[in-house]
Amino acid sequence: MAGAVRFYETGGPEVLRWETVDVGAPGRGEVRIRHEAVGLNFADTYFRSGLYPAALPAGMGVEAAGRIEAVGPDVHGFGVGDRVTYTGSPLGAYSTERVLPAEHLIALPGSIAADTAAAMTMRGLTAAYLLRRIHPLRAGDTVLLHAAAGGVGSIFTQWAKLLGISVIGTVSTEEKAEIAVANGCDHVVIHTREDIAARVRELTDGAGVPVVYDSIGASTYDASLRALSRRGLLVCFGTASGPVPPIDAMRLAVGGSLFVTRPALADYIADPAERAELAGELFAHVTSGRIRIAINQRYELPDAVHAHRELESGRGIGSSVFVV
């Protein structure tokens, strides 16, 4: 029998349960996958807490990598034994096996290990759309990136350097600052002891940056706006500290005709062709060694409660995965 993490009510990590489940056979357009590694993402806590809606009871997790064990009718492009990775709905990635629609799958090159794929598919595709779709960045631009030593931050910074983009990264500790610099951050702001916006202004001769990438949310929103240059763009792509406050349109005006966007990965990989393009670019960088994926935390699936507690503590560095 297969095992899976499920939750029957929203709340803290303690609502997660490890259960034995009957996977069943894939239906039309579906495949059954045996997972080899599962991604652990901060977005998982949003479903668990109720910030993101989920029909309960529900599985947990949206990212994993493994091999196809069975294929249902009307599945094209994939077969039994194929190595695949995926990210996105429906929930249920925290499992040893599962059935899911084949439309979510991404073929995994033989040069990329399953644990690497599980650690980077969501984070890497997030970095991809942030850098390649949100704003027309050019070599020589300087941007501000919060949580620069995190999973997305580590990939984003390495990729930005390949594009000739300078990165000012924020972190919470000296240890994380060293990691951010090693990944290519040009400047690091330790937000626990420095004024982020003031430091950004100092580093940019008072101009500010054209784009701020903010996955933190509530606690950094004000500083992010103050760090922007005239007609700058704040990209709110996460809410680790809580949702951003309601947008005050007049503040955007007096701050320099600023822009704010709240993108979601799902809308940038919904089109199969665009998803394939972004994934192809990501995989090429990883395969060549131009982007390194650091897996610094590994857990067993039955230890999901502990994993979520550590994830929300903010002590983690780089990417985290469940080994299956």
PDB file of C-alpha atoms in Angstrom:
ATOM      1  CA  MET A   1       0.000   0.000   0.000  1.00  0.00           C
ATOM      2  CA  ALA A   2       1.034   3.559  -0.635  1.00  0.00           C
ATOM      3  CA  GLY A   3       1.418   6.234   2.026  1.00  0.00           C
ATOM      4  CA  ALA A   4       0.368   9.885   1.920  1.00  0.00           C
ATOM      5  CA  VAL A   5       0.159  12.975   4.097  1.00  0.00           C
ATOM      6  CA  ARG A   6      -3.370  14.351   4.391  1.00  0.00           C
ATOM      7  CA  PHE A   7      -5.150  17.015   6.429  1.00  0.00           C
ATOM      8  CA  TYR A   8      -8.785  17.219   7.510  1.00  0.00           C
ATOM      9  CA  GLU A   9      -8.800  20.731   8.957  1.00  0.00           C
ATOM     10  CA  THR A  10      -6.694  23.834   8.505  1.00  0.00           C
ATOM     11  CA  GLY A  11      -4.242  24.954  11.136  1.00  0.00           C
ATOM     12  CA  GLY A  12      -0.671  24.451  12.288  1.00  0.00           C
ATOM     13  CA  PRO A  13       1.700  21.636  11.331  1.00  0.00           C
ATOM     14  CA  GLU A  14      -0.041  19.302  13.777  1.00  0.00           C
ATOM     15  CA  VAL A  15      -3.058  18.910  11.436  1.00  0.00           C
ATOM     16  CA  LEU A  16      -0.945  16.859   8.999  1.00  0.00           C
ATOM     17  CA  ARG A  17      -1.492  13.074   9.153  1.00  0.00           C
ATOM     18  CA  TRP A  18       0.508  10.226   7.627  1.00  0.00           C
ATOM     19  CA  GLU A  19      -1.910   7.589   6.319  1.00  0.00           C
ATOM     20  CA  THR A  20      -2.030   4.438   4.229  1.00  0.00           C
ATOM     21  CA  VAL A  21      -3.942   5.061   1.001  1.00  0.00           C
ATOM     22  CA  ASP A  22      -5.259   3.091  -1.976  1.00  0.00           C
ATOM     23  CA  VAL A  23      -3.957   4.786  -5.110  1.00  0.00           C
ATOM     24  CA  GLY A  24      -5.976   2.928  -7.744  1.00  0.00           C
ATOM     25  CA  ALA A  25      -5.576   2.919 -11.529  1.00  0.00           C
ATOM     26  CA  PRO A  26      -5.225   6.044 -13.678  1.00  0.00           C
ATOM     27  CA  GLY A  27      -8.288   7.216 -15.574  1.00  0.00           C
ATOM     28  CA  ARG A  28      -8.590   9.022 -18.876  1.00  0.00           C
ATOM     29  CA  GLY A  29      -5.752  11.508 -19.315  1.00  0.00           C
ATOM     30  CA  GLU A  30      -4.069  10.387 -16.085  1.00  0.00           C
ATOM     31  CA  VAL A  31      -0.932   8.541 -15.011  1.00  0.00           C
ATOM     32  CA  ARG A  32       0.146   6.782 -11.830  1.00  0.00           C
ATOM     33  CA  ILE A  33       3.557   7.871 -10.555  1.00  0.00           C
ATOM     34  CA  ARG A  34       5.866   6.328  -8.001  1.00  0.00           C
ATOM     35  CA  HIS A  35       7.640   9.231  -6.360  1.00  0.00           C
ATOM     36  CA  GLU A  36      11.366   9.223  -5.712  1.00  0.00           C
ATOM     37  CA  ALA A  37      11.519  12.680  -4.113  1.00  0.00           C
ATOM     38  CA  VAL A  38       8.979  15.302  -3.068  1.00  0.00           C
ATOM     39  CA  GLY A  39       9.434  19.054  -2.844  1.00  0.00           C
ATOM     40  CA  LEU A  40       8.840  20.942   0.407  1.00  0.00           C
ATOM     41  CA  ASN A  41       7.762  24.514  -0.334  1.00  0.00           C
ATOM     42  CA  PHE A  42       6.599  27.422   1.793  1.00  0.00           C
ATOM     43  CA  ALA A  43       3.480  27.562  -0.362  1.00  0.00           C
ATOM     44  CA  ASP A  44       2.503  24.198   1.162  1.00  0.00           C
ATOM     45  CA  THR A  45       1.942  25.950   4.471  1.00  0.00           C
ATOM     46  CA  TYR A  46      -0.529  28.327   2.815  1.00  0.00           C
ATOM     47  CA  PHE A  47      -2.829  25.396   1.949  1.00  0.00           C
ATOM     48  CA  ARG A  48      -2.379  23.840   5.377  1.00  0.00           C
ATOM     49  CA  SER A  49      -3.162  27.089   7.204  1.00  0.00           C
ATOM     50  CA  GLY A  50      -6.149  27.959   5.005  1.00  0.00           C
ATOM     51  CA  LEU A  51      -4.573  31.014   3.353  1.00  0.00           C
ATOM     52  CA  TYR A  52      -5.004  29.162   0.053  1.00  0.00           C
ATOM     53  CA  PRO A  53      -8.349  27.345  -0.278  1.00  0.00           C
ATOM     54  CA  ALA A  54      -8.489  23.543  -0.440  1.00  0.00           C
ATOM     55  CA  ALA A  55     -11.461  21.171  -0.433  1.00  0.00           C
ATOM     56  CA  LEU A  56     -11.060  19.091   2.729  1.00  0.00           C
ATOM     57  CA  PRO A  57      -9.978  16.446   3.373  1.00  0.00           C
ATOM     58  CA  ALA A  58      -7.034  16.968   1.094  1.00  0.00           C
ATOM     59  CA  GLY A  59      -3.580  15.742   0.275  1.00  0.00           C
ATOM     60  CA  MET A  60      -0.576  17.989   0.735  1.00  0.00           C
ATOM     61  CA  GLY A  61       2.113  19.240  -1.621  1.00  0.00           C
ATOM     62  CA  VAL A  62       2.312  20.255  -5.276  1.00  0.00           C
ATOM     63  CA  GLU A  63       5.786  19.169  -6.412  1.00  0.00           C
ATOM     64  CA  ALA A  64       7.531  15.825  -6.878  1.00  0.00           C
ATOM     65  CA  ALA A  65       9.630  13.728  -9.228  1.00  0.00           C
ATOM     66  CA  GLY A  66       9.604  10.040 -10.031  1.00  0.00           C
ATOM     67  CA  ARG A  67       8.690   7.412 -12.653  1.00  0.00           C
ATOM     68  CA  ILE A  68       5.424   6.646 -14.394  1.00  0.00           C
ATOM     69  CA  GLU A  69       4.073   3.217 -13.420  1.00  0.00           C
ATOM     70  CA  ALA A  70       0.795   3.171 -15.345  1.00  0.00           C
ATOM     71  CA  VAL A  71      -0.834   5.238 -18.072  1.00  0.00           C
ATOM     72  CA  GLY A  72      -4.564   5.784 -18.604  1.00  0.00           C
ATOM     73  CA  PRO A  73      -6.393   6.229 -21.916  1.00  0.00           C
ATOM     74  CA  ASP A  74      -5.742   9.331 -24.034  1.00  0.00           C
ATOM     75  CA  VAL A  75      -2.344  10.120 -22.551  1.00  0.00           C
ATOM     76  CA  HIS A  76       0.077  11.296 -25.212  1.00  0.00           C
ATOM     77  CA  GLY A  77       3.791  11.934 -24.964  1.00  0.00           C
ATOM     78  CA  PHE A  78       4.399   9.872 -21.836  1.00  0.00           C
ATOM     79  CA  GLY A  79       4.786   6.151 -21.206  1.00  0.00           C
ATOM     80  CA  VAL A  80       5.469   3.634 -18.452  1.00  0.00           C
ATOM     81  CA  GLY A  81       8.989   4.045 -17.075  1.00  0.00           C
ATOM     82  CA  ASP A  82       9.387   7.685 -18.073  1.00  0.00           C
ATOM     83  CA  ARG A  83      11.110   9.964 -15.584  1.00  0.00           C
ATOM     84  CA  VAL A  84       9.009  13.051 -14.857  1.00  0.00           C
ATOM     85  CA  THR A  85       8.702  15.999 -12.552  1.00  0.00           C
ATOM     86  CA  TYR A  86       5.790  18.354 -11.904  1.00  0.00           C
ATOM     87  CA  THR A  87       4.521  21.273  -9.902  1.00  0.00           C
ATOM     88  CA  GLY A  88       0.983  22.566  -9.496  1.00  0.00           C
ATOM     89  CA  SER A  89      -2.513  21.363  -8.656  1.00  0.00           C
ATOM     90  CA  PRO A  90      -4.029  19.062  -7.622  1.00  0.00           C
ATOM     91  CA  LEU A  91      -2.683  18.671  -4.091  1.00  0.00           C
ATOM     92  CA  GLY A  92      -1.233  15.304  -3.143  1.00  0.00           C
ATOM     93  CA  ALA A  93       2.511  15.290  -3.825  1.00  0.00           C
ATOM     94  CA  TYR A  94       3.350  14.276  -0.229  1.00  0.00           C
ATOM     95  CA  SER A  95       2.914  10.602  -1.105  1.00  0.00           C
ATOM     96  CA  THR A  96       4.846   7.536  -2.196  1.00  0.00           C
ATOM     97  CA  GLU A  97       2.537   7.043  -5.198  1.00  0.00           C
ATOM     98  CA  ARG A  98      -0.310   8.978  -6.736  1.00  0.00           C
ATOM     99  CA  VAL A  99      -2.559   9.396  -9.762  1.00  0.00           C
ATOM    100  CA  LEU A 100      -2.671  12.790 -11.439  1.00  0.00           C
ATOM    101  CA  PRO A 101      -3.458  14.373 -14.823  1.00  0.00           C
ATOM    102  CA  ALA A 102      -0.659  13.900 -17.335  1.00  0.00           C
ATOM    103  CA  GLU A 103      -1.064  17.522 -18.446  1.00  0.00           C
ATOM    104  CA  HIS A 104       0.942  18.636 -15.402  1.00  0.00           C
ATOM    105  CA  LEU A 105       3.988  16.504 -16.176  1.00  0.00           C
ATOM    106  CA  ILE A 106       7.374  17.709 -17.384  1.00  0.00           C
ATOM    107  CA  ALA A 107       9.787  15.186 -18.883  1.00  0.00           C
ATOM    108  CA  LEU A 108      12.893  14.965 -16.710  1.00  0.00           C
ATOM    109  CA  PRO A 109      16.301  14.699 -18.422  1.00  0.00           C
ATOM    110  CA  GLY A 110      18.454  11.756 -17.383  1.00  0.00           C
ATOM    111  CA  SER A 111      21.164  14.198 -16.301  1.00  0.00           C
ATOM    112  CA  ILE A 112      19.020  15.567 -13.447  1.00  0.00           C
ATOM    113  CA  ALA A 113      18.475  13.441 -10.328  1.00  0.00           C
ATOM    114  CA  ALA A 114      14.998  13.077  -8.863  1.00  0.00           C
ATOM    115  CA  ASP A 115      15.884  14.842  -5.608  1.00  0.00           C
ATOM    116  CA  THR A 116      17.357  17.753  -7.561  1.00  0.00           C
ATOM    117  CA  ALA A 117      14.180  17.947  -9.655  1.00  0.00           C
ATOM    118  CA  ALA A 118      11.955  17.920  -6.563  1.00  0.00           C
ATOM    119  CA  ALA A 119      14.070  20.671  -5.041  1.00  0.00           C
ATOM    120  CA  MET A 120      13.991  22.924  -8.084  1.00  0.00           C
ATOM    121  CA  THR A 121      10.906  22.458 -10.254  1.00  0.00           C
ATOM    122  CA  MET A 122       8.683  24.940  -8.412  1.00  0.00           C
ATOM    123  CA  ARG A 123      11.513  27.167  -7.248  1.00  0.00           C
ATOM    124  CA  GLY A 124      13.312  27.097 -10.582  1.00  0.00           C
ATOM    125  CA  LEU A 125      10.218  27.809 -12.644  1.00  0.00           C
ATOM    126  CA  THR A 126       9.380  30.621 -10.232  1.00  0.00           C
ATOM    127  CA  ALA A 127      12.818  32.143 -10.743  1.00  0.00           C
ATOM    128  CA  ALA A 128      12.362  31.619 -14.477  1.00  0.00           C
ATOM    129  CA  TYR A 129       9.124  33.560 -14.810  1.00  0.00           C
ATOM    130  CA  LEU A 130      10.295  36.277 -12.417  1.00  0.00           C
ATOM    131  CA  LEU A 131      13.389  36.915 -14.487  1.00  0.00           C
ATOM    132  CA  ARG A 132      12.101  36.123 -17.971  1.00  0.00           C
ATOM    133  CA  ARG A 133       8.462  37.223 -17.979  1.00  0.00           C
ATOM    134  CA  ILE A 134       7.593  39.839 -15.343  1.00  0.00           C
ATOM    135  CA  HIS A 135       9.732  42.806 -16.385  1.00  0.00           C
ATOM    136  CA  PRO A 136      12.057  43.458 -19.363  1.00  0.00           C
ATOM    137  CA  LEU A 137      15.317  43.391 -17.402  1.00  0.00           C
ATOM    138  CA  ARG A 138      18.536  44.296 -19.198  1.00  0.00           C
ATOM    139  CA  ALA A 139      22.183  43.611 -18.466  1.00  0.00           C
ATOM    140  CA  GLY A 140      23.392  46.258 -16.049  1.00  0.00           C
ATOM    141  CA  ASP A 141      20.081  46.596 -14.174  1.00  0.00           C
ATOM    142  CA  THR A 142      20.089  46.324 -10.383  1.00  0.00           C
ATOM    143  CA  VAL A 143      17.209  44.662  -8.510  1.00  0.00           C
ATOM    144  CA  LEU A 144      16.313  43.956  -4.895  1.00  0.00           C
ATOM    145  CA  LEU A 145      15.549  40.361  -3.911  1.00  0.00           C
ATOM    146  CA  HIS A 146      14.249  39.402  -0.484  1.00  0.00           C
ATOM    147  CA  ALA A 147      15.148  36.014   1.059  1.00  0.00           C
ATOM    148  CA  ALA A 148      18.198  35.785  -1.156  1.00  0.00           C
ATOM    149  CA  ALA A 149      19.522  32.629   0.529  1.00  0.00           C
ATOM    150  CA  GLY A 150      16.248  30.712   0.192  1.00  0.00           C
ATOM    151  CA  GLY A 151      15.329  28.129  -2.410  1.00  0.00           C
ATOM    152  CA  VAL A 152      13.982  30.574  -4.997  1.00  0.00           C
ATOM    153  CA  GLY A 153      16.530  33.204  -4.038  1.00  0.00           C
ATOM    154  CA  SER A 154      19.509  30.923  -4.580  1.00  0.00           C
ATOM    155  CA  ILE A 155      18.374  29.999  -8.098  1.00  0.00           C
ATOM    156  CA  PHE A 156      17.250  33.542  -8.953  1.00  0.00           C
ATOM    157  CA  THR A 157      20.599  35.064  -7.971  1.00  0.00           C
ATOM    158  CA  GLN A 158      22.659  32.587  -9.982  1.00  0.00           C
ATOM    159  CA  TRP A 159      20.403  33.069 -13.016  1.00  0.00           C
ATOM    160  CA  ALA A 160      20.492  36.857 -12.675  1.00  0.00           C
ATOM    161  CA  LYS A 161      24.279  36.801 -12.854  1.00  0.00           C
ATOM    162  CA  LEU A 162      24.074  34.863 -16.128  1.00  0.00           C
ATOM    163  CA  LEU A 163      21.923  37.704 -17.481  1.00  0.00           C
ATOM    164  CA  GLY A 164      24.270  40.445 -16.275  1.00  0.00           C
ATOM    165  CA  ILE A 165      21.847  41.691 -13.609  1.00  0.00           C
ATOM    166  CA  SER A 166      23.128  42.990 -10.272  1.00  0.00           C
ATOM    167  CA  VAL A 167      21.300  41.742  -7.177  1.00  0.00           C
ATOM    168  CA  ILE A 168      20.917  43.369  -3.787  1.00  0.00           C
ATOM    169  CA  GLY A 169      19.732  40.549  -1.545  1.00  0.00           C
ATOM    170  CA  THR A 170      18.193  40.621   1.904  1.00  0.00           C
ATOM    171  CA  VAL A 171      18.838  37.904   4.501  1.00  0.00           C
ATOM    172  CA  SER A 172      18.367  37.483   8.240  1.00  0.00           C
ATOM    173  CA  THR A 173      21.778  36.210   9.398  1.00  0.00           C
ATOM    174  CA  GLU A 174      25.504  36.382   8.647  1.00  0.00           C
ATOM    175  CA  GLU A 175      25.443  32.709   7.656  1.00  0.00           C
ATOM    176  CA  LYS A 176      22.765  33.371   5.055  1.00  0.00           C
ATOM    177  CA  ALA A 177      24.646  36.448   3.869  1.00  0.00           C
ATOM    178  CA  GLU A 178      27.673  34.277   3.061  1.00  0.00           C
ATOM    179  CA  ILE A 179      25.478  31.904   1.047  1.00  0.00           C
ATOM    180  CA  ALA A 180      23.841  34.772  -0.844  1.00  0.00           C
ATOM    181  CA  VAL A 181      27.241  36.186  -1.788  1.00  0.00           C
ATOM    182  CA  ALA A 182      28.460  32.746  -2.877  1.00  0.00           C
ATOM    183  CA  ASN A 183      25.429  32.531  -5.196  1.00  0.00           C
ATOM    184  CA  GLY A 184      26.268  35.856  -6.786  1.00  0.00           C
ATOM    185  CA  CYS A 185      24.626  38.615  -4.745  1.00  0.00           C
ATOM    186  CA  ASP A 186      26.504  41.851  -5.348  1.00  0.00           C
ATOM    187  CA  HIS A 187      25.362  43.352  -2.060  1.00  0.00           C
ATOM    188  CA  VAL A 188      23.644  41.820   0.971  1.00  0.00           C
ATOM    189  CA  VAL A 189      21.433  43.612   3.468  1.00  0.00           C
ATOM    190  CA  ILE A 190      20.899  41.883   6.816  1.00  0.00           C
ATOM    191  CA  HIS A 191      17.368  43.070   7.487  1.00  0.00           C
ATOM    192  CA  THR A 192      17.453  42.235  11.189  1.00  0.00           C
ATOM    193  CA  ARG A 193      19.908  45.087  11.785  1.00  0.00           C
ATOM    194  CA  GLU A 194      19.769  47.378   8.726  1.00  0.00           C
ATOM    195  CA  ASP A 195      17.135  49.628   7.175  1.00  0.00           C
ATOM    196  CA  ILE A 196      16.516  47.899   3.849  1.00  0.00           C
ATOM    197  CA  ALA A 197      15.291  50.914   1.893  1.00  0.00           C
ATOM    198  CA  ALA A 198      17.966  53.243   3.245  1.00  0.00           C
ATOM    199  CA  ARG A 199      20.694  50.774   2.348  1.00  0.00           C
ATOM    200  CA  VAL A 200      19.287  50.286  -1.151  1.00  0.00           C
ATOM    201  CA  ARG A 201      19.228  54.055  -1.689  1.00  0.00           C
ATOM    202  CA  GLU A 202      22.818  54.243  -0.506  1.00  0.00           C
ATOM    203  CA  LEU A 203      23.903  51.503  -2.906  1.00  0.00           C
ATOM    204  CA  THR A 204      22.097  53.092  -5.868  1.00  0.00           C
ATOM    205  CA  ASP A 205      23.210  56.715  -5.330  1.00  0.00           C
ATOM    206  CA  GLY A 206      19.739  57.587  -4.090  1.00  0.00           C
ATOM    207  CA  ALA A 207      17.865  56.328  -7.145  1.00  0.00           C
ATOM    208  CA  GLY A 208      16.399  53.071  -5.795  1.00  0.00           C
ATOM    209  CA  VAL A 209      15.875  49.957  -7.908  1.00  0.00           C
ATOM    210  CA  PRO A 210      13.484  49.457 -10.836  1.00  0.00           C
ATOM    211  CA  VAL A 211      12.183  46.119  -9.515  1.00  0.00           C
ATOM    212  CA  VAL A 212      11.809  44.569  -6.059  1.00  0.00           C
ATOM    213  CA  TYR A 213      11.071  40.833  -5.807  1.00  0.00           C
ATOM    214  CA  ASP A 214       9.351  40.217  -2.485  1.00  0.00           C
ATOM    215  CA  SER A 215       8.388  36.747  -1.213  1.00  0.00           C
ATOM    216  CA  ILE A 216       8.123  37.869   2.427  1.00  0.00           C
ATOM    217  CA  GLY A 217       4.984  39.996   2.319  1.00  0.00           C
ATOM    218  CA  ALA A 218       3.666  41.882   5.317  1.00  0.00           C
ATOM    219  CA  SER A 219       6.922  42.643   7.115  1.00  0.00           C
ATOM    220  CA  THR A 220       8.816  43.848   4.028  1.00  0.00           C
ATOM    221  CA  TYR A 221       6.069  45.541   2.002  1.00  0.00           C
ATOM    222  CA  ASP A 222       6.775  49.068   3.280  1.00  0.00           C
ATOM    223  CA  ALA A 223      10.540  48.776   2.784  1.00  0.00           C
ATOM    224  CA  SER A 224      10.030  47.314  -0.674  1.00  0.00           C
ATOM    225  CA  LEU A 225       7.976  50.306  -1.809  1.00  0.00           C
ATOM    226  CA  ARG A 226      10.495  52.753  -0.347  1.00  0.00           C
ATOM    227  CA  ALA A 227      13.344  51.008  -2.170  1.00  0.00           C
ATOM    228  CA  LEU A 228      11.809  51.493  -5.626  1.00  0.00           C
ATOM    229  CA  SER A 229      12.921  54.068  -8.156  1.00  0.00           C
ATOM    230  CA  ARG A 230      10.424  56.285  -9.979  1.00  0.00           C
ATOM    231  CA  ARG A 231       7.907  54.139 -11.911  1.00  0.00           C
ATOM    232  CA  GLY A 232       9.390  51.053 -10.254  1.00  0.00           C
ATOM    233  CA  LEU A 233       7.661  47.680  -9.932  1.00  0.00           C
ATOM    234  CA  LEU A 234       7.068  45.711  -6.720  1.00  0.00           C
ATOM    235  CA  VAL A 235       6.615  42.001  -7.444  1.00  0.00           C
ATOM    236  CA  CYS A 236       4.852  40.381  -4.465  1.00  0.00           C
ATOM    237  CA  PHE A 237       5.255  36.669  -5.169  1.00  0.00           C
ATOM    238  CA  GLY A 238       4.984  35.273  -1.638  1.00  0.00           C
ATOM    239  CA  THR A 239       3.673  36.015   1.834  1.00  0.00           C
ATOM    240  CA  ALA A 240       6.002  34.232   4.258  1.00  0.00           C
ATOM    241  CA  SER A 241       5.340  36.844   6.970  1.00  0.00           C
ATOM    242  CA  GLY A 242       1.670  37.304   6.111  1.00  0.00           C
ATOM    243  CA  PRO A 243      -0.381  38.966   3.339  1.00  0.00           C
ATOM    244  CA  VAL A 244       0.514  42.452   2.166  1.00  0.00           C
ATOM    245  CA  PRO A 245      -1.822  45.223   3.346  1.00  0.00           C
ATOM    246  CA  PRO A 246      -4.528  46.662   1.084  1.00  0.00           C
ATOM    247  CA  ILE A 247      -2.944  48.750  -1.645  1.00  0.00           C
ATOM    248  CA  ASP A 248      -3.139  52.521  -1.139  1.00  0.00           C
ATOM    249  CA  ALA A 249      -3.267  53.887  -4.685  1.00  0.00           C
ATOM    250  CA  MET A 250      -2.266  57.398  -3.600  1.00  0.00           C
ATOM    251  CA  ARG A 251       0.850  56.068  -1.912  1.00  0.00           C
ATOM    252  CA  LEU A 252       1.894  54.540  -5.228  1.00  0.00           C
ATOM    253  CA  ALA A 253       1.429  57.939  -6.858  1.00  0.00           C
ATOM    254  CA  VAL A 254       3.393  59.967  -4.322  1.00  0.00           C
ATOM    255  CA  GLY A 255       6.075  57.262  -4.158  1.00  0.00           C
ATOM    256  CA  GLY A 256       6.936  57.846  -7.796  1.00  0.00           C
ATOM    257  CA  SER A 257       4.077  56.420  -9.893  1.00  0.00           C
ATOM    258  CA  LEU A 258       4.874  52.922  -8.640  1.00  0.00           C
ATOM    259  CA  PHE A 259       3.429  49.600  -9.792  1.00  0.00           C
ATOM    260  CA  VAL A 260       2.536  46.500  -7.746  1.00  0.00           C
ATOM    261  CA  THR A 261       1.813  43.009  -9.066  1.00  0.00           C
ATOM    262  CA  ARG A 262       0.946  39.747  -7.313  1.00  0.00           C
ATOM    263  CA  PRO A 263       1.814  36.984  -9.827  1.00  0.00           C
ATOM    264  CA  ALA A 264       1.284  33.235  -9.402  1.00  0.00           C
ATOM    265  CA  LEU A 265       3.409  30.515 -10.984  1.00  0.00           C
ATOM    266  CA  ALA A 266       0.309  28.675 -12.219  1.00  0.00           C
ATOM    267  CA  ASP A 267      -0.477  31.486 -14.656  1.00  0.00           C
ATOM    268  CA  TYR A 268       2.995  31.354 -16.175  1.00  0.00           C
ATOM    269  CA  ILE A 269       3.090  27.593 -16.775  1.00  0.00           C
ATOM    270  CA  ALA A 270      -0.566  27.045 -17.756  1.00  0.00           C
ATOM    271  CA  ASP A 271       0.340  27.170 -21.443  1.00  0.00           C
ATOM    272  CA  PRO A 272       2.254  23.951 -22.309  1.00  0.00           C
ATOM    273  CA  ALA A 273       4.523  25.706 -24.785  1.00  0.00           C
ATOM    274  CA  GLU A 274       5.508  28.418 -22.320  1.00  0.00           C
ATOM    275  CA  ARG A 275       6.033  25.859 -19.554  1.00  0.00           C
ATOM    276  CA  ALA A 276       8.264  23.786 -21.842  1.00  0.00           C
ATOM    277  CA  GLU A 277      10.277  26.876 -22.793  1.00  0.00           C
ATOM    278  CA  LEU A 278      10.862  27.949 -19.190  1.00  0.00           C
ATOM    279  CA  ALA A 279      11.620  24.390 -18.039  1.00  0.00           C
ATOM    280  CA  GLY A 280      13.978  23.838 -20.950  1.00  0.00           C
ATOM    281  CA  GLU A 281      15.978  26.931 -20.090  1.00  0.00           C
ATOM    282  CA  LEU A 282      16.086  25.959 -16.410  1.00  0.00           C
ATOM    283  CA  PHE A 283      17.136  22.365 -17.098  1.00  0.00           C
ATOM    284  CA  ALA A 284      19.858  23.509 -19.504  1.00  0.00           C
ATOM    285  CA  HIS A 285      21.387  25.784 -16.861  1.00  0.00           C
ATOM    286  CA  VAL A 286      21.283  23.054 -14.210  1.00  0.00           C
ATOM    287  CA  THR A 287      22.624  20.320 -16.492  1.00  0.00           C
ATOM    288  CA  SER A 288      25.543  22.521 -17.557  1.00  0.00           C
ATOM    289  CA  GLY A 289      26.373  23.456 -13.972  1.00  0.00           C
ATOM    290  CA  ARG A 290      25.694  27.149 -14.536  1.00  0.00           C
ATOM    291  CA  ILE A 291      23.027  26.950 -11.818  1.00  0.00           C
ATOM    292  CA  ARG A 292      23.630  24.770  -8.769  1.00  0.00           C
ATOM    293  CA  ILE A 293      20.772  23.378  -6.683  1.00  0.00           C
ATOM    294  CA  ALA A 294      21.593  23.169  -2.982  1.00  0.00           C
ATOM    295  CA  ILE A 295      19.521  20.669  -0.990  1.00  0.00           C
ATOM    296  CA  ASN A 296      20.243  21.504   2.625  1.00  0.00           C
ATOM    297  CA  GLN A 297      17.310  19.853   4.402  1.00  0.00           C
ATOM    298  CA  ARG A 298      16.034  16.293   3.824  1.00  0.00           C
ATOM    299  CA  TYR A 299      13.085  14.669   5.583  1.00  0.00           C
ATOM    300  CA  GLU A 300      11.044  11.469   5.501  1.00  0.00           C
ATOM    301  CA  LEU A 301       7.390  11.871   4.491  1.00  0.00           C
ATOM    302  CA  PRO A 302       6.021  10.587   7.829  1.00  0.00           C
ATOM    303  CA  ASP A 303       7.936  13.478   9.458  1.00  0.00           C
ATOM    304  CA  ALA A 304       5.937  16.168   7.628  1.00  0.00           C
ATOM    305  CA  VAL A 305       4.843  17.830  10.886  1.00  0.00           C
ATOM    306  CA  HIS A 306       8.455  18.322  11.947  1.00  0.00           C
ATOM    307  CA  ALA A 307       9.418  19.455   8.448  1.00  0.00           C
ATOM    308  CA  HIS A 308       6.709  22.142   8.410  1.00  0.00           C
ATOM    309  CA  ARG A 309       7.748  23.405  11.832  1.00  0.00           C
ATOM    310  CA  GLU A 310      11.335  23.788  10.686  1.00  0.00           C
ATOM    311  CA  LEU A 311      10.232  25.377   7.426  1.00  0.00           C
ATOM    312  CA  GLU A 312       8.182  28.035   9.211  1.00  0.00           C
ATOM    313  CA  SER A 313      10.973  28.724  11.713  1.00  0.00           C
ATOM    314  CA  GLY A 314      12.976  30.430   8.977  1.00  0.00           C
ATOM    315  CA  ARG A 315      16.146  28.507   9.857  1.00  0.00           C
ATOM    316  CA  GLY A 316      16.290  26.615   6.565  1.00  0.00           C
ATOM    317  CA  ILE A 317      18.792  27.477   3.844  1.00  0.00           C
ATOM    318  CA  GLY A 318      18.363  26.705   0.152  1.00  0.00           C
ATOM    319  CA  SER A 319      15.944  23.950  -0.848  1.00  0.00           C
ATOM    320  CA  SER A 320      14.276  21.189   1.169  1.00  0.00           C
ATOM    321  CA  VAL A 321      12.954  17.830   0.008  1.00  0.00           C
ATOM    322  CA  PHE A 322      11.290  14.688   1.260  1.00  0.00           C
ATOM    323  CA  VAL A 323      13.112  11.500   0.285  1.00  0.00           C
ATOM    324  CA  VAL A 324      10.837   8.587  -0.643  1.00  0.00           C
TER     325      VAL A 324
END
